[in-house]
Coordinates of C-alpha atoms in Angstrom, one line a residue:
X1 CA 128.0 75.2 88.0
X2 CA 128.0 75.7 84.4
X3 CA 129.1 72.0 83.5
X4 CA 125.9 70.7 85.8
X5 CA 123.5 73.1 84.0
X6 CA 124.9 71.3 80.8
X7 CA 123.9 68.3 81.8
X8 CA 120.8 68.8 83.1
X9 CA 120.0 71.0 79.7
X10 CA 121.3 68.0 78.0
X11 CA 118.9 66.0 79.9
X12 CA 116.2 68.1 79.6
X13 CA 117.0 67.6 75.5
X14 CA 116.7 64.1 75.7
X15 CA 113.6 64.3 77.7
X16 CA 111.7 66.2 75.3
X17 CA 112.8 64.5 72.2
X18 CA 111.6 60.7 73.8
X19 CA 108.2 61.8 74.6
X20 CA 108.0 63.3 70.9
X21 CA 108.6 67.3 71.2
X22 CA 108.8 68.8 67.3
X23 CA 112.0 70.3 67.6
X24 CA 112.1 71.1 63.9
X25 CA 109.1 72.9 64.2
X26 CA 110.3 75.4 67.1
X27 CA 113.1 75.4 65.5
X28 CA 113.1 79.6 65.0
X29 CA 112.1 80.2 68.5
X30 CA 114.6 78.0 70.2
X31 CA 117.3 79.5 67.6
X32 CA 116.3 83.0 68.8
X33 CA 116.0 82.3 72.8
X34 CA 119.0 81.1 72.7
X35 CA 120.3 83.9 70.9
X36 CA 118.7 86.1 73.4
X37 CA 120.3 84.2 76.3
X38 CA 124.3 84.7 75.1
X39 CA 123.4 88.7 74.0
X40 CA 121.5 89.0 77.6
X41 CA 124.8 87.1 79.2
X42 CA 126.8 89.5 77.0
X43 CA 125.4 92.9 78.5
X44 CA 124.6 91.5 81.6
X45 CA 128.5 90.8 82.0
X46 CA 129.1 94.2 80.8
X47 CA 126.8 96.4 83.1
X48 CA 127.7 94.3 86.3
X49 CA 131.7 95.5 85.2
X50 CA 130.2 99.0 85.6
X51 CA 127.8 98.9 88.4
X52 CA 129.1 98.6 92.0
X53 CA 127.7 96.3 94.5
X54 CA 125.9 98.7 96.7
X55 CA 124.0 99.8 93.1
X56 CA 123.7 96.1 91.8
X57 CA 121.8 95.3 95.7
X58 CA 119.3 98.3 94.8
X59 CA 118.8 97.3 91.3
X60 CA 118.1 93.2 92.0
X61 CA 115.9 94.2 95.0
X62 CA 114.0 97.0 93.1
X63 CA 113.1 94.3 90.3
X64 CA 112.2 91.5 93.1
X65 CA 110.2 93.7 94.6
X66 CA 108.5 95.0 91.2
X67 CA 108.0 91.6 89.7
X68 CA 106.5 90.6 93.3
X69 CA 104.0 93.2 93.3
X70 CA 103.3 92.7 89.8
X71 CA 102.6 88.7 90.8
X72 CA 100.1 90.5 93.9
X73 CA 98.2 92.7 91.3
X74 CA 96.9 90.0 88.8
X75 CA 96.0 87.5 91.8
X76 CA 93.7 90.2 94.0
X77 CA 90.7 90.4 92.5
X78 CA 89.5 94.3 91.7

């Protein structure tokens, strides 16, 4: 899985840079998403070591269901 998300990444790289994306320019965002990916790998890794699968179920539906409802409340019109 990890080697296919490389290379469609990679792609993805390519893509951008033919139709004329400023990479320099982004350069301190991309730098600190990316940083934010490995640390939110890092203690993701490390709470799902602590959490058992009954809790990790509760947890991943609870924050589908959040975000979901969160989605529902800035569509509906009040």
């Amino acid at each position: 899985k990890a080697a296919c998300q490389a290379v469609g990444h990679l792609a993805k790289v390519g893509l951008f840079g033919v139709t004329g994306f400023a990479f320099a320019e982004h350069a301190p965002l991309l730098a600190l998403g990316s940083l934010c990916a490995v640390a939110g790998t890092f203690v993701g890794s490390r709470l799902l070591d602590r959490l058992s699968e009954r809790s990790f179920l509760w947890l991943y539906r609870s924050v589908l269901s959040a975000l979901a409802l969160r989605l529902i409340w800035k569509v509906v019109p009040i």
